[in-house]
Short mmCIF file of C-alpha atoms in Angstrom, two decimals:
data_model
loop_
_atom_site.label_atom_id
_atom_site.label_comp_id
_atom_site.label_asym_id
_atom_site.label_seq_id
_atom_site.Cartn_x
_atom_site.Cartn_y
_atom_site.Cartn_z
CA UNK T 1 -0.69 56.53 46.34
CA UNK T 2 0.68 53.09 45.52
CA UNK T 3 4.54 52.98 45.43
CA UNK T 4 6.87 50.23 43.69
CA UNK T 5 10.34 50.81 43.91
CA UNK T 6 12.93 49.20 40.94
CA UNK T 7 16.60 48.08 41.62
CA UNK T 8 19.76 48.71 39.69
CA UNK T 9 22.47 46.61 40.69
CA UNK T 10 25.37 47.65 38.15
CA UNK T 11 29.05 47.09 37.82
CA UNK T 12 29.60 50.23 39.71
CA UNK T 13 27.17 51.01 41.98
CA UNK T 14 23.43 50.13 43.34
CA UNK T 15 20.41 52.67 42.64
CA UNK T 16 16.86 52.15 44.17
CA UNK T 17 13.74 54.55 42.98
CA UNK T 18 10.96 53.88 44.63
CA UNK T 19 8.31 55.74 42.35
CA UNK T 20 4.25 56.10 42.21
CA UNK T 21 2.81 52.93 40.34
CA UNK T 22 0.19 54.99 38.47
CA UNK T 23 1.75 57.53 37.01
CA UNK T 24 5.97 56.76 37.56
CA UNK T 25 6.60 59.89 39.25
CA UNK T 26 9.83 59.71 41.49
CA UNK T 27 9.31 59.70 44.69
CA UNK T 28 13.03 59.11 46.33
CA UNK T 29 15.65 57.39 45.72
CA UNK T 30 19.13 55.68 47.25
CA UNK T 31 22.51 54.92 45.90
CA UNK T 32 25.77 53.26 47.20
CA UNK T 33 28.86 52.14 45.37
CA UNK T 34 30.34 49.19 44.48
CA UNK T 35 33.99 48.15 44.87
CA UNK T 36 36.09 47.59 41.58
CA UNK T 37 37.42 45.09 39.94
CA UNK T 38 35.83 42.15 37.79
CA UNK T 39 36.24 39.71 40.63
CA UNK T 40 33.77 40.98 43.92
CA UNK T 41 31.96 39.01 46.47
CA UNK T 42 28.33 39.51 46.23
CA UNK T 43 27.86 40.22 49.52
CA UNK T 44 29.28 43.57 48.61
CA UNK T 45 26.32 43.75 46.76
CA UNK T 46 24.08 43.29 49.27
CA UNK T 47 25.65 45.44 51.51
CA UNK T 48 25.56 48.25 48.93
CA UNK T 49 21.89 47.25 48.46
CA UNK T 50 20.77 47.55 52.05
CA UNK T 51 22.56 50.82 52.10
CA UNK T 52 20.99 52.34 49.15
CA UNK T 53 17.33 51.34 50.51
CA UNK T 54 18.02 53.00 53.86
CA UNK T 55 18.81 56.12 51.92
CA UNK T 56 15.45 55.66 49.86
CA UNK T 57 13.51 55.34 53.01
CA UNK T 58 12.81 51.93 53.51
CA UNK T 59 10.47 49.90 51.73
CA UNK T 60 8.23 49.64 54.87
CA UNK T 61 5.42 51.75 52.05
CA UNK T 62 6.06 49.79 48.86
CA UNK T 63 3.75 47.26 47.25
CA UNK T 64 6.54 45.80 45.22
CA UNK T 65 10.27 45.93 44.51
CA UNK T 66 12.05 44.30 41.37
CA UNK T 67 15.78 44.26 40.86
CA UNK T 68 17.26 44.56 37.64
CA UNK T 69 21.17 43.56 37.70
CA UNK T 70 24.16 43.50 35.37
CA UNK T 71 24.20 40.73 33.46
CA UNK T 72 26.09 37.29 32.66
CA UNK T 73 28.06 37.33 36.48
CA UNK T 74 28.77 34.10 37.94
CA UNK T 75 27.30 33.58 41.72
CA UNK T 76 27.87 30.02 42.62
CA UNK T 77 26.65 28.48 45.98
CA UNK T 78 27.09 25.55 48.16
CA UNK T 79 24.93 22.69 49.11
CA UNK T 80 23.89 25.37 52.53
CA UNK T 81 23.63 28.45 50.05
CA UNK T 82 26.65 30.14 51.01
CA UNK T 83 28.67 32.10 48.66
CA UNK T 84 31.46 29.38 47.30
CA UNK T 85 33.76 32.02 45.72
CA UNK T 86 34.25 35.90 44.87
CA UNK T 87 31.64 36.25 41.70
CA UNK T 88 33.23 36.61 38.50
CA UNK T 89 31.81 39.09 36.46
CA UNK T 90 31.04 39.88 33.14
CA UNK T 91 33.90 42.28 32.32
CA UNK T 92 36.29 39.42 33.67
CA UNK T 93 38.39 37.94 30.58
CA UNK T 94 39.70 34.96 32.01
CA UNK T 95 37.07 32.86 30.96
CA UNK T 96 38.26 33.62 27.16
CA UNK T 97 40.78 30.58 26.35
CA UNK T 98 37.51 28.36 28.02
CA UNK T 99 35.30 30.40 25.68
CA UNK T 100 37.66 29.51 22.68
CA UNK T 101 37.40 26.08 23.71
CA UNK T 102 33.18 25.43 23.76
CA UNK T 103 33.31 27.05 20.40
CA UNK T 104 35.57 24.53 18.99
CA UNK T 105 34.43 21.73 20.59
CA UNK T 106 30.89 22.43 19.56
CA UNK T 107 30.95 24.82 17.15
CA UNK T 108 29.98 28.73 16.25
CA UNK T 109 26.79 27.70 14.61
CA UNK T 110 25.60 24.92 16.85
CA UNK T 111 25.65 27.72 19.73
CA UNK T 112 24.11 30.16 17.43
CA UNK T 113 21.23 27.63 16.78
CA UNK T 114 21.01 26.07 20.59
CA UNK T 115 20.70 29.72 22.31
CA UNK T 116 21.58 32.57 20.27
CA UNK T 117 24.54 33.31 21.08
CA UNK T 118 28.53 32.10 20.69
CA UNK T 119 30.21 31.94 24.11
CA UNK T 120 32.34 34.80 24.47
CA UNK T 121 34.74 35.70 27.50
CA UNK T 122 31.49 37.54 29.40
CA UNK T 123 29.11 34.45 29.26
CA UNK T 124 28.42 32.45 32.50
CA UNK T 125 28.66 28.77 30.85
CA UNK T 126 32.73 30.26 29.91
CA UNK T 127 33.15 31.12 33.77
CA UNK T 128 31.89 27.47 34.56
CA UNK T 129 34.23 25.77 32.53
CA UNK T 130 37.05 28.00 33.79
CA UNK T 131 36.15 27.61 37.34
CA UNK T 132 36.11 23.53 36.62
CA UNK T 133 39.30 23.46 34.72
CA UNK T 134 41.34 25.85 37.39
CA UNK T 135 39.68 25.87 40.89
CA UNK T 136 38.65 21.90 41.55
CA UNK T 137 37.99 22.40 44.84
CA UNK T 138 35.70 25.16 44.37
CA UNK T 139 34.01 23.64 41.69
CA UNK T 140 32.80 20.57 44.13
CA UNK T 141 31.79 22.37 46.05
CA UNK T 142 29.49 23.89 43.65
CA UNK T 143 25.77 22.96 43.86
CA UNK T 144 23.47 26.13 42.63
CA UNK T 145 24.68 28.88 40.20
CA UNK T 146 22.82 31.87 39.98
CA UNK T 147 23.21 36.14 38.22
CA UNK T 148 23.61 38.66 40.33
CA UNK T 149 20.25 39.90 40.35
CA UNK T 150 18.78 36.35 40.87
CA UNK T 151 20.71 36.04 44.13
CA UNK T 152 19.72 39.81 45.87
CA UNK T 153 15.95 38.86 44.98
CA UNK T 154 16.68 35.43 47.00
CA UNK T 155 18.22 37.76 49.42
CA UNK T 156 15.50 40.69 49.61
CA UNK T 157 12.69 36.84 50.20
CA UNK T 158 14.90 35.91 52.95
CA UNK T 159 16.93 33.23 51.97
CA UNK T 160 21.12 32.79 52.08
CA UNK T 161 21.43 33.48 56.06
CA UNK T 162 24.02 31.34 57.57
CA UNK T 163 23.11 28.39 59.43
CA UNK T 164 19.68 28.68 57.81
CA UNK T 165 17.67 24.68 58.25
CA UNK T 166 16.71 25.61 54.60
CA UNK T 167 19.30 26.50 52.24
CA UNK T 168 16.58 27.65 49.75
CA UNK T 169 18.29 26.56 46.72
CA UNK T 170 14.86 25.63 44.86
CA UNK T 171 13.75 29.10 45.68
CA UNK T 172 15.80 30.86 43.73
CA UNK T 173 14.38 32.61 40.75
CA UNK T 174 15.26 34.70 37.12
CA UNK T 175 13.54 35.72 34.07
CA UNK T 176 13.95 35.17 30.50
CA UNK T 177 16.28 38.37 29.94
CA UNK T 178 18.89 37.21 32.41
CA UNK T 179 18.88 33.82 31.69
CA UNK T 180 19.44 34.28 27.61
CA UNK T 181 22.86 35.79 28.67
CA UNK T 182 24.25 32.56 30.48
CA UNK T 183 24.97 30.45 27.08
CA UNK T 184 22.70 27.18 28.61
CA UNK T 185 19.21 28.58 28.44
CA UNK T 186 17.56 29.12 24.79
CA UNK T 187 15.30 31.97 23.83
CA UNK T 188 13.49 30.27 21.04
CA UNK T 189 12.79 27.18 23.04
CA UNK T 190 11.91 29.24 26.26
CA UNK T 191 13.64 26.36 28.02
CA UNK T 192 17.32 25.38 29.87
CA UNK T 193 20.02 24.03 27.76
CA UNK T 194 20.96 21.40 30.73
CA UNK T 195 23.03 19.66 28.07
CA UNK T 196 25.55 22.56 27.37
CA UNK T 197 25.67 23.44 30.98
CA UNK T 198 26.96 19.74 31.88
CA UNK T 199 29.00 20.59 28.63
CA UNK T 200 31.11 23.58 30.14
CA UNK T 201 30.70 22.53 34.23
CA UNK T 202 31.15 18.49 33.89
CA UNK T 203 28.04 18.29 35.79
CA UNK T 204 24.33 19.56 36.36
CA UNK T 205 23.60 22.17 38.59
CA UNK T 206 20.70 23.31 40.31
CA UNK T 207 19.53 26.69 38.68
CA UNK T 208 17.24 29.39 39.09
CA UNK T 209 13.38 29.13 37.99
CA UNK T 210 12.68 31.07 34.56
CA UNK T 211 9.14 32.83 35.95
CA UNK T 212 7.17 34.99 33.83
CA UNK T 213 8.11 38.96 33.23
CA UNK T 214 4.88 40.25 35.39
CA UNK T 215 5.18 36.89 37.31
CA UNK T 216 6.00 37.22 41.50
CA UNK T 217 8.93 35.62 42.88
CA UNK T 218 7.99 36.11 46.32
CA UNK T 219 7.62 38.61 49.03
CA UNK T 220 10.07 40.96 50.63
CA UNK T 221 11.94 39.41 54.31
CA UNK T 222 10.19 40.95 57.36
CA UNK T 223 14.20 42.96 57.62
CA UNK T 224 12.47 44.90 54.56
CA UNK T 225 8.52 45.18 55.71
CA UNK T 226 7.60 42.14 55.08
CA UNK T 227 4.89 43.15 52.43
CA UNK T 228 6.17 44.25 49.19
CA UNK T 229 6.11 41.30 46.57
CA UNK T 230 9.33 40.62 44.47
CA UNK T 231 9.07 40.96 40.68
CA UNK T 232 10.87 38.57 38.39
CA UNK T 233 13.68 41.27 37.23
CA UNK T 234 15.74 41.24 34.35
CA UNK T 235 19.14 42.18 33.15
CA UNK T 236 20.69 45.47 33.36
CA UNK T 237 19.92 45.95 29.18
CA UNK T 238 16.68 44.59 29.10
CA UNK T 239 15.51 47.09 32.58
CA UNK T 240 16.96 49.52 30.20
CA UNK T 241 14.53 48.97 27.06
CA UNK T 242 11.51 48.57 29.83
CA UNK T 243 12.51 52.17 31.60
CA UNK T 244 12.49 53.75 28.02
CA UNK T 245 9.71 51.84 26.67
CA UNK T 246 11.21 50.54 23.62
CA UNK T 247 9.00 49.33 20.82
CA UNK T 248 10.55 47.82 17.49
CA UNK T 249 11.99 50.22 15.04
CA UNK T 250 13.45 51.76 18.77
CA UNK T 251 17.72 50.92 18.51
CA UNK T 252 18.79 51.62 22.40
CA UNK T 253 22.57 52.69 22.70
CA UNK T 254 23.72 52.93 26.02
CA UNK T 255 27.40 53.82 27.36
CA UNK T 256 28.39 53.15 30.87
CA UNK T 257 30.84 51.26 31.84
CA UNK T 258 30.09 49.26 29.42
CA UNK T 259 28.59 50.25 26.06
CA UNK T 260 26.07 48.43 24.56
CA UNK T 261 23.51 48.50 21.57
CA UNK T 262 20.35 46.68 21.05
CA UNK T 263 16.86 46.56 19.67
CA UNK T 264 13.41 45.64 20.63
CA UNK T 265 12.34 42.34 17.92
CA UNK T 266 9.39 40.06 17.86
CA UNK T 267 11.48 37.33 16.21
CA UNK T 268 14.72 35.87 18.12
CA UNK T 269 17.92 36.44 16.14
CA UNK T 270 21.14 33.93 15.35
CA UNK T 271 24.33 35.68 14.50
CA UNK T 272 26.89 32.42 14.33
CA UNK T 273 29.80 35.14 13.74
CA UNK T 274 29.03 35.77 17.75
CA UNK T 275 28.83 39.56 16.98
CA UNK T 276 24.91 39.94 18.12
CA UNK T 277 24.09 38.26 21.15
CA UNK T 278 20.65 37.21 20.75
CA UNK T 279 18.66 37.31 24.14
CA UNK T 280 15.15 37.26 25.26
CA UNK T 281 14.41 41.08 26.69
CA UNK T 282 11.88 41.22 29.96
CA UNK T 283 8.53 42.14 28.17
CA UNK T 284 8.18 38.54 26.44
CA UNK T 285 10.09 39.33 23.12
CA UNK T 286 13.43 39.32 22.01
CA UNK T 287 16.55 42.06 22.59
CA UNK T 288 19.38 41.13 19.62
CA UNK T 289 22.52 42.88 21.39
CA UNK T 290 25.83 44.03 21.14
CA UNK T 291 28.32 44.94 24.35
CA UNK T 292 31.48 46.52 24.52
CA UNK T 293 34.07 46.43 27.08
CA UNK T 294 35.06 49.81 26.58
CA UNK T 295 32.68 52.08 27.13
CA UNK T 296 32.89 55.65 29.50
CA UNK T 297 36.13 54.24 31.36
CA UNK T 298 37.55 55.08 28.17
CA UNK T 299 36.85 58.74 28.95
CA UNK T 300 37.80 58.48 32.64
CA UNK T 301 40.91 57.05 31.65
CA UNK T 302 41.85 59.92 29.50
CA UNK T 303 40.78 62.05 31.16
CA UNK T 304 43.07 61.11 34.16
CA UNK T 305 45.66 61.26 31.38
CA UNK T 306 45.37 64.33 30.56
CA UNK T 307 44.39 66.03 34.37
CA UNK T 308 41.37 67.17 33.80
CA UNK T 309 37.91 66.57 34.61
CA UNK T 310 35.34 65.55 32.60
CA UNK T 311 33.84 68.87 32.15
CA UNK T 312 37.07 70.04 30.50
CA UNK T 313 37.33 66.65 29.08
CA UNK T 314 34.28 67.23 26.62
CA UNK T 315 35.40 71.02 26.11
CA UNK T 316 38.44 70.07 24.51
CA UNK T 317 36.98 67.03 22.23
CA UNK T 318 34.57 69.82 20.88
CA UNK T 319 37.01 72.17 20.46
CA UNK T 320 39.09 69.26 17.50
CA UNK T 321 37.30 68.62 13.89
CA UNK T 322 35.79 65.17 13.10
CA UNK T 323 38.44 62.43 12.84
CA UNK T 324 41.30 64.47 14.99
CA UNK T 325 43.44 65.27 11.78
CA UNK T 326 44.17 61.74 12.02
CA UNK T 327 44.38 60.44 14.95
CA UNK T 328 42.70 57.61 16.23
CA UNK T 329 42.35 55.82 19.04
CA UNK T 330 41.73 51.78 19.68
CA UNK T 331 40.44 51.61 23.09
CA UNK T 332 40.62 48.29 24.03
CA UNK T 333 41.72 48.78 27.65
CA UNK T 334 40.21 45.68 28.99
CA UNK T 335 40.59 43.27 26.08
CA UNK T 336 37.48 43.33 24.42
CA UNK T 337 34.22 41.89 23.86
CA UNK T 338 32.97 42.76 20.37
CA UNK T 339 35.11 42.17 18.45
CA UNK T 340 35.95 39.26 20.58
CA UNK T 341 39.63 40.00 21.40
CA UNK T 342 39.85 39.64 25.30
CA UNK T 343 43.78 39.99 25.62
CA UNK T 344 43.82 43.04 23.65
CA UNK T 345 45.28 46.33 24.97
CA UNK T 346 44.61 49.82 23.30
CA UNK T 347 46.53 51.50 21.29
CA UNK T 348 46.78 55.34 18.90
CA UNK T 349 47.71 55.80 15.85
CA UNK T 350 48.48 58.44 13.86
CA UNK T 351 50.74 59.79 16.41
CA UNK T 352 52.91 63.45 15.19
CA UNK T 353 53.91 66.82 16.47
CA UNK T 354 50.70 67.92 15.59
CA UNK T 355 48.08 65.64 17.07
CA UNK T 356 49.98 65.22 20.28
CA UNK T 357 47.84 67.63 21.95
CA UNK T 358 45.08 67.25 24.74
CA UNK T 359 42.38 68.40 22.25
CA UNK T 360 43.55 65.79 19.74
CA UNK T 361 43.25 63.15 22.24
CA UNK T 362 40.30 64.05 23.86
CA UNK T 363 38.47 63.92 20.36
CA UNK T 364 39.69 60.72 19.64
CA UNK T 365 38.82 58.32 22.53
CA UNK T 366 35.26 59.98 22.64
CA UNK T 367 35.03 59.10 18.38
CA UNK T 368 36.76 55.46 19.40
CA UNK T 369 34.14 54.55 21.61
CA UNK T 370 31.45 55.45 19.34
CA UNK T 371 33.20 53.84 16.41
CA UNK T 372 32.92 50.88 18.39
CA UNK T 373 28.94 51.21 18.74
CA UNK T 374 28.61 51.77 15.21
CA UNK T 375 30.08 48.95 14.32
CA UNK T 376 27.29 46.83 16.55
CA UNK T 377 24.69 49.10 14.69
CA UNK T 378 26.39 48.03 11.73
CA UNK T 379 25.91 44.18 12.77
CA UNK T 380 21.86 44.72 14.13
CA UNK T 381 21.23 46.03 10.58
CA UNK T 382 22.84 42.71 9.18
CA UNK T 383 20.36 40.95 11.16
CA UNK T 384 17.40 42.67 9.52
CA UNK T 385 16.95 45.21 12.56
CA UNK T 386 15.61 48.66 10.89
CA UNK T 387 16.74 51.62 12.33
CA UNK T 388 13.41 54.08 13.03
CA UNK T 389 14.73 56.05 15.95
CA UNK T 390 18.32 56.14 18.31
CA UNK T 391 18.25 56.54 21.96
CA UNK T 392 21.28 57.15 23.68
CA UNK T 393 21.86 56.52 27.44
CA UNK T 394 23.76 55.70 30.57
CA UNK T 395 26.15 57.52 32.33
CA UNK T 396 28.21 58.88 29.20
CA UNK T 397 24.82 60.41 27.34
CA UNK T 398 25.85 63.15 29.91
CA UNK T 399 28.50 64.42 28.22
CA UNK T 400 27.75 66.83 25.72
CA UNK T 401 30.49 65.82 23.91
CA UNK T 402 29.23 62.09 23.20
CA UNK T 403 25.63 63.55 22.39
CA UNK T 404 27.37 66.32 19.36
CA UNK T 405 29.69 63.59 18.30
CA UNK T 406 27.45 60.80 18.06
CA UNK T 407 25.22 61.87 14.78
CA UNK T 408 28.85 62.18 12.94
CA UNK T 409 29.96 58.98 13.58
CA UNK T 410 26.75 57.04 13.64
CA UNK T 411 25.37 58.88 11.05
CA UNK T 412 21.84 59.28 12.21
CA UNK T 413 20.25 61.56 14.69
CA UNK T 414 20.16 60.61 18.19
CA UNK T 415 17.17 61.18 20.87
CA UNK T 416 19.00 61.44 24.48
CA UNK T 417 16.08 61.07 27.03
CA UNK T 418 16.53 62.92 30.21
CA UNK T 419 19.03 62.25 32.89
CA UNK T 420 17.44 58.93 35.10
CA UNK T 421 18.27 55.80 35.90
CA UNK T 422 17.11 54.00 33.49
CA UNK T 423 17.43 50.16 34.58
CA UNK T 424 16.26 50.77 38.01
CA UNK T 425 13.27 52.74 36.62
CA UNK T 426 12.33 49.51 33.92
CA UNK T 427 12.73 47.39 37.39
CA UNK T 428 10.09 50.16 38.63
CA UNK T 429 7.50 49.35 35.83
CA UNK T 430 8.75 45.63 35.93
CA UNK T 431 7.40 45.69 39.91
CA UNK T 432 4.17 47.94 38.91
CA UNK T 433 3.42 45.45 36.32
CA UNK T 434 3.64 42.29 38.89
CA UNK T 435 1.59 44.21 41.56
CA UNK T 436 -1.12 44.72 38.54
CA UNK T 437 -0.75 41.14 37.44
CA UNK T 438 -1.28 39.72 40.79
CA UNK T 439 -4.13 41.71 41.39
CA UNK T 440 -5.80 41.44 37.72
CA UNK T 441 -4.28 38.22 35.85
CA UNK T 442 -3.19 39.57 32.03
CA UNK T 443 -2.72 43.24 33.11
CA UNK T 444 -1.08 45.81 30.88
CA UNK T 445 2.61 46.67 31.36
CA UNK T 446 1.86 50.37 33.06
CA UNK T 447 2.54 53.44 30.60
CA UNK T 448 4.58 55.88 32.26
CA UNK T 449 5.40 59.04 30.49
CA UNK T 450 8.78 61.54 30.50
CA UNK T 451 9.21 64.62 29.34
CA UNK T 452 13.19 66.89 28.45
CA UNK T 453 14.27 64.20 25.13
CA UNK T 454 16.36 66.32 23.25
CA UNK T 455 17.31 65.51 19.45
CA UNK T 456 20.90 66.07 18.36
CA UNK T 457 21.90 66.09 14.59
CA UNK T 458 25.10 66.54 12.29
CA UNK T 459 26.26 65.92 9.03
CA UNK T 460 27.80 62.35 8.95
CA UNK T 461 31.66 62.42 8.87
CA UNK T 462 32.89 58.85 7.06
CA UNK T 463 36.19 59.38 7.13
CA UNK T 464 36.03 59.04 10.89
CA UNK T 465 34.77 55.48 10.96
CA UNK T 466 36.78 54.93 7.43
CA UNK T 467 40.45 55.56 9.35
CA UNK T 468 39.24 53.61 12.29
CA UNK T 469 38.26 50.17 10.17
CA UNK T 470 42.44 50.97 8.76
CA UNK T 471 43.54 50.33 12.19
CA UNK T 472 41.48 48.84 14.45
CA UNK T 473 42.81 45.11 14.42
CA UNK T 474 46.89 46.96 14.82
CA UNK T 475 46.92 46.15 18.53
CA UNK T 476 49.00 44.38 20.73
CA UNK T 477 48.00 41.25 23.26
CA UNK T 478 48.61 41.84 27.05
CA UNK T 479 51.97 41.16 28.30
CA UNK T 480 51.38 37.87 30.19
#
C-alpha cells in the first residue's frame, strides 16, 4: 500500500492524514493547535506541524506529503531566511486604511482587470503596504515574502535553519490557488503582477515559484525520512474543492472560522465591486469566492454568552421559528470582510421583553451567519455561477442547527458530506496526484470516493434574509 499524507495548516490548528493513494482510505492522522490571534509567528506553525506528524506516525512510510494552508497571510523573510516579523494574517484588519488606499490610487476596476480581485483588508499586497508605511525598519529588512503554506513546504525540503550557508530564498515555492489571493499575481495571465507588488511594498521582492498543481516542489528533509516528495499545495479553499471533488455546477459553502463560499469555473471571473474574489483553484481552473470574517466564532461567542455549550447552543436555536420574531443579529465581531467594513463591530436589533431570551438569541446569530453566506451566493449568481448542487462544510456543518437552518435561509437544499477534514484530505489527493505525475507525466487527478452525505431541505423563509438586508449596514465602527 502506497501512502500520501495531506496538510491542513488553518487559522486554528494543524491536521495531517496520511491516507492510501489508491483508494483514499484513512489511515491515521495528527492534530495540534494553534495560538490565537491574527498576528502569530510562523514558527508556531511549524512547531504545531512537527507535533501533529509525530502523532500521525511519522512520514518515515509516505511517498508524498502536500500542505494546504490558510490563505492570503503575510510571511516575510530576510536576506538569511529568517522570519523578519510575527506573520500577519488574513483575519488581521489593519491593513484596511492601506487597502482603501491601492483602490484609490489605482482603482476598483483596474484591480478587477489586473488579478481578479479588489484589495481588501485580508490581501497580502494590503499587509505590504502597511508594513512599509508603519514598520520601516522591518520593511528593509524585507527580502522574500511568502503564504503560510509556501514557507512549511520550504520547511518540510529543509530550508530556513539558522546559520544555514544557503538561505534558500530561490527555493521557495506556491501554486496558482495561493498565489491568486496575494493581489500581485493574475489568474488570467498565469503570471506575477511585479508592477503592483512594487506598487503596495516600494520595491520588488523575491517571491515564491508558481509550479504546476501535480508539479513536485521537492523532497521531504532527512528530519522527516528523507523520501516523500513535496506537492505544490494550495490554499485552505481551494484543498477544500479538491477533498470534495468539486466539478462546476458544485457551489462549496464552508463555515469555520471563517465562512466562505465558492464555485468550481472554467472561465476566471472579475467582480470590480470587490464582492467575489476571483482566484485560480489547485486543479488548473478557476474558484470565484467569497469570505467572511464571521463565521463559527460567531456561535462560540454566543454561546459563551449565554453559558452553554454548543450542544445546547443548537438545541435552543431549533427550539425559535425562522427569523426569531424579529430579532436579528449583525455579527460583525471582527470588522468584516464581505461587505468590506473592517472596523465594524456587531450589533442586534429588534431587541424587547420578548426576544430577550437565550432561544431568541441563539436562533439569530446561527440565521446571521448564514445571511451573510447568502448574500455571497447571491453575488456568485451575479457572476453567471449556476447553482446545481450546495455542499456545506467545515467545522460549523457539525451543528445540526446550521445544517436545518441553512435550506431556510439559503433557500435551496444543502448536501453536508461526512465529518473529515476536508483541506488536508484535497492536500492528500493533491500529493497522490504529484506521486502519479512524477511517475507517469499527464496522470489523472486520483478519484477517491466517500460515502454518509446527507441532504437537508426546508421551505425557504424570506422574511429572514428580508429583515436582515433592513439592518445590516446599522452598525457602529470600533472605538479607536
Amino acid at each position: 500500500m502506497t501512502l500520501v499524507a495531506g496538510i491542513d495548516s488553518s487559522t486554528q490548528s494543524c491536521k495531517v492524514v496520511i491516507r492510501d493513494a489508491e483508494t483514499g482510505r484513512l489511515v491515521r492522522e495528527g492534530r495540534a493547535q494553534h495560538p490565537d490571534g491574527t498576528e502569530v509567528h510562523p514558527d508556531a506553525w511549524w512547531e504545531a506541524l512537527q507535533s501533529a506528524i509525530a502523532q500521525a506516525g511519522g512520514f518515515d512510510d509516505v511517498a508524498a506529503v502536500s500542505v494546504a494552508g490558510q490563505q492570503h497571510g503575510m510571511v516575510v523573510l530576510d536576506e538569511d531566511g529568517q522570519v523578519v516579523r510575527p506573520a500577519l494574517l488574513w483575519n488581521d484588519t489593519r491593513s484596511g486604511p492601506a487597502a482603501a488606499d491601492l483602490v484609490d490610487e489605482l482603482g476598483a476596476q483596474a484591480w478587477a482587470d489586473a488579478v481578479g480581485t479588489v484589495p481588501v483588508a485580508s490581501i497580502t499586497a494590503t499587509k505590504l503596504r502597511w508594513l512599509a508605511a508603519n514598520e520601516p525598519e522591518n520593511a528593509k529588512r524585507v527580502a522574500a515574502v511568502a503564504l503560510p503554506h509556501d514557507w512549511l513546504t520550504w520547511k518540510l525540503a529543509g530550508y530556513g535553519a539558522p546559520g544555514a550557508a544557503d538561505p534558500g530564498l530561490e527555493a521557495l515555492t506556491t501554486d496558482r490557488s495561493d498565489a491568486s489571493g496575494t493581489g500581485y499575481w493574475s489568474p488570467a495571465e498565469e503570471a506575477y503582477r511585479f508592477d503592483l507588488l512594487e506598487h503596495a511594498f516600494g520595491r520588488r521582492l523575491i517571491v515564491p515559484e508558481v509550479i504546476a498543481p501535480a508539479a513536485t516542489a521537492g523532497t521531504v528533509s532527512a528530519e522527516f525520512g528523507g523520501k516523500a516528495i513535496l506537492g505544490a499545495g494550495a490554499g485552505d479553499n481551494a484543498g477544500g474543492a479538491l477533498g470534495l471533488g468539486a466539478e462546476p455546477g458544485d457551489i462549496v459553502i464552508s463555515v469555520g472560522t471563517s465562512g466562505t463560499v465558492y464555485a468550481v469555473t472554467p472561465k476566471p471571473t472579475s467582480d470590480a465591486s470587490g464582492t467575489v474574489a476571483g482566484f485560480a483553484d489547485a486543479s488548473g481552473v478557476y474558484l470565484p469566492l467569497i469570505a467572511t470574517l464571521n463565521a463559527s466564532r460567531v456561535m462560540d461567542a454566543t454561546a459563551h454568552m449565554l453559558g452553554v455549550d454548543h450542544s445546547k447552543l443548537s438545541d435552543l436555536a431549533l427550539s425559535m421559528d425562522p427569523g426569531s420574531e424579529g430579532l436579528v443579529m449583525v455579527p460583525y465581531l471582527e470588522g468584516e470582510r464581505t461587505p468590506n467594513k473592517p472596523d465594524a463591530t456587531g450589533s442586534l436589533h429588534g431587541i424587547r421583553m420578548a426576544t430577550s431570551t437565550p432561544a431568541h438569541l441563539a436562533r439569530a446569530a446561527y440565521e446571521a451567519v448564514l445571511c451573510g453566506l447568502a448574500d455571497g451566493l447571491d453575488a456568485l449568481v451575479d457572476q453567471g455561477i449556476s447553482v446545481e448542487r450546495i455542499s456545506l462544510i467545515g467545522g460549523g456543518a457539525q451543528s445540526p442547527a446550521l445544517r436545518q437552518i441553512a435550506p431556510t435561509v439559503l433557500g435551496h437544499p444543502v448536501i453536508v458530506p461526512p465529518p473529515g477534514e476536508y483541506v488536508a484530505d484535497g492536500a492528500a489527493r493533491q500529493a497522490a496526484w504529484a506521486l502519479a505525475e512524477s511517475q507517469t507525466p499527464g496522470a489523472a487527478q486520483p478519484h477517491w470516493t466517500r460515502e454518509g452525505t446527507e441532504t437537508y431541505d426546508a421551505p425557504a423563509a424570506p422574511h429572514v434574509r428580508q429583515r436582515y438586508a433592513e439592518v445590516q449596514d446599522m452598525t457602529a465602527p470600533r472605538l479607536k
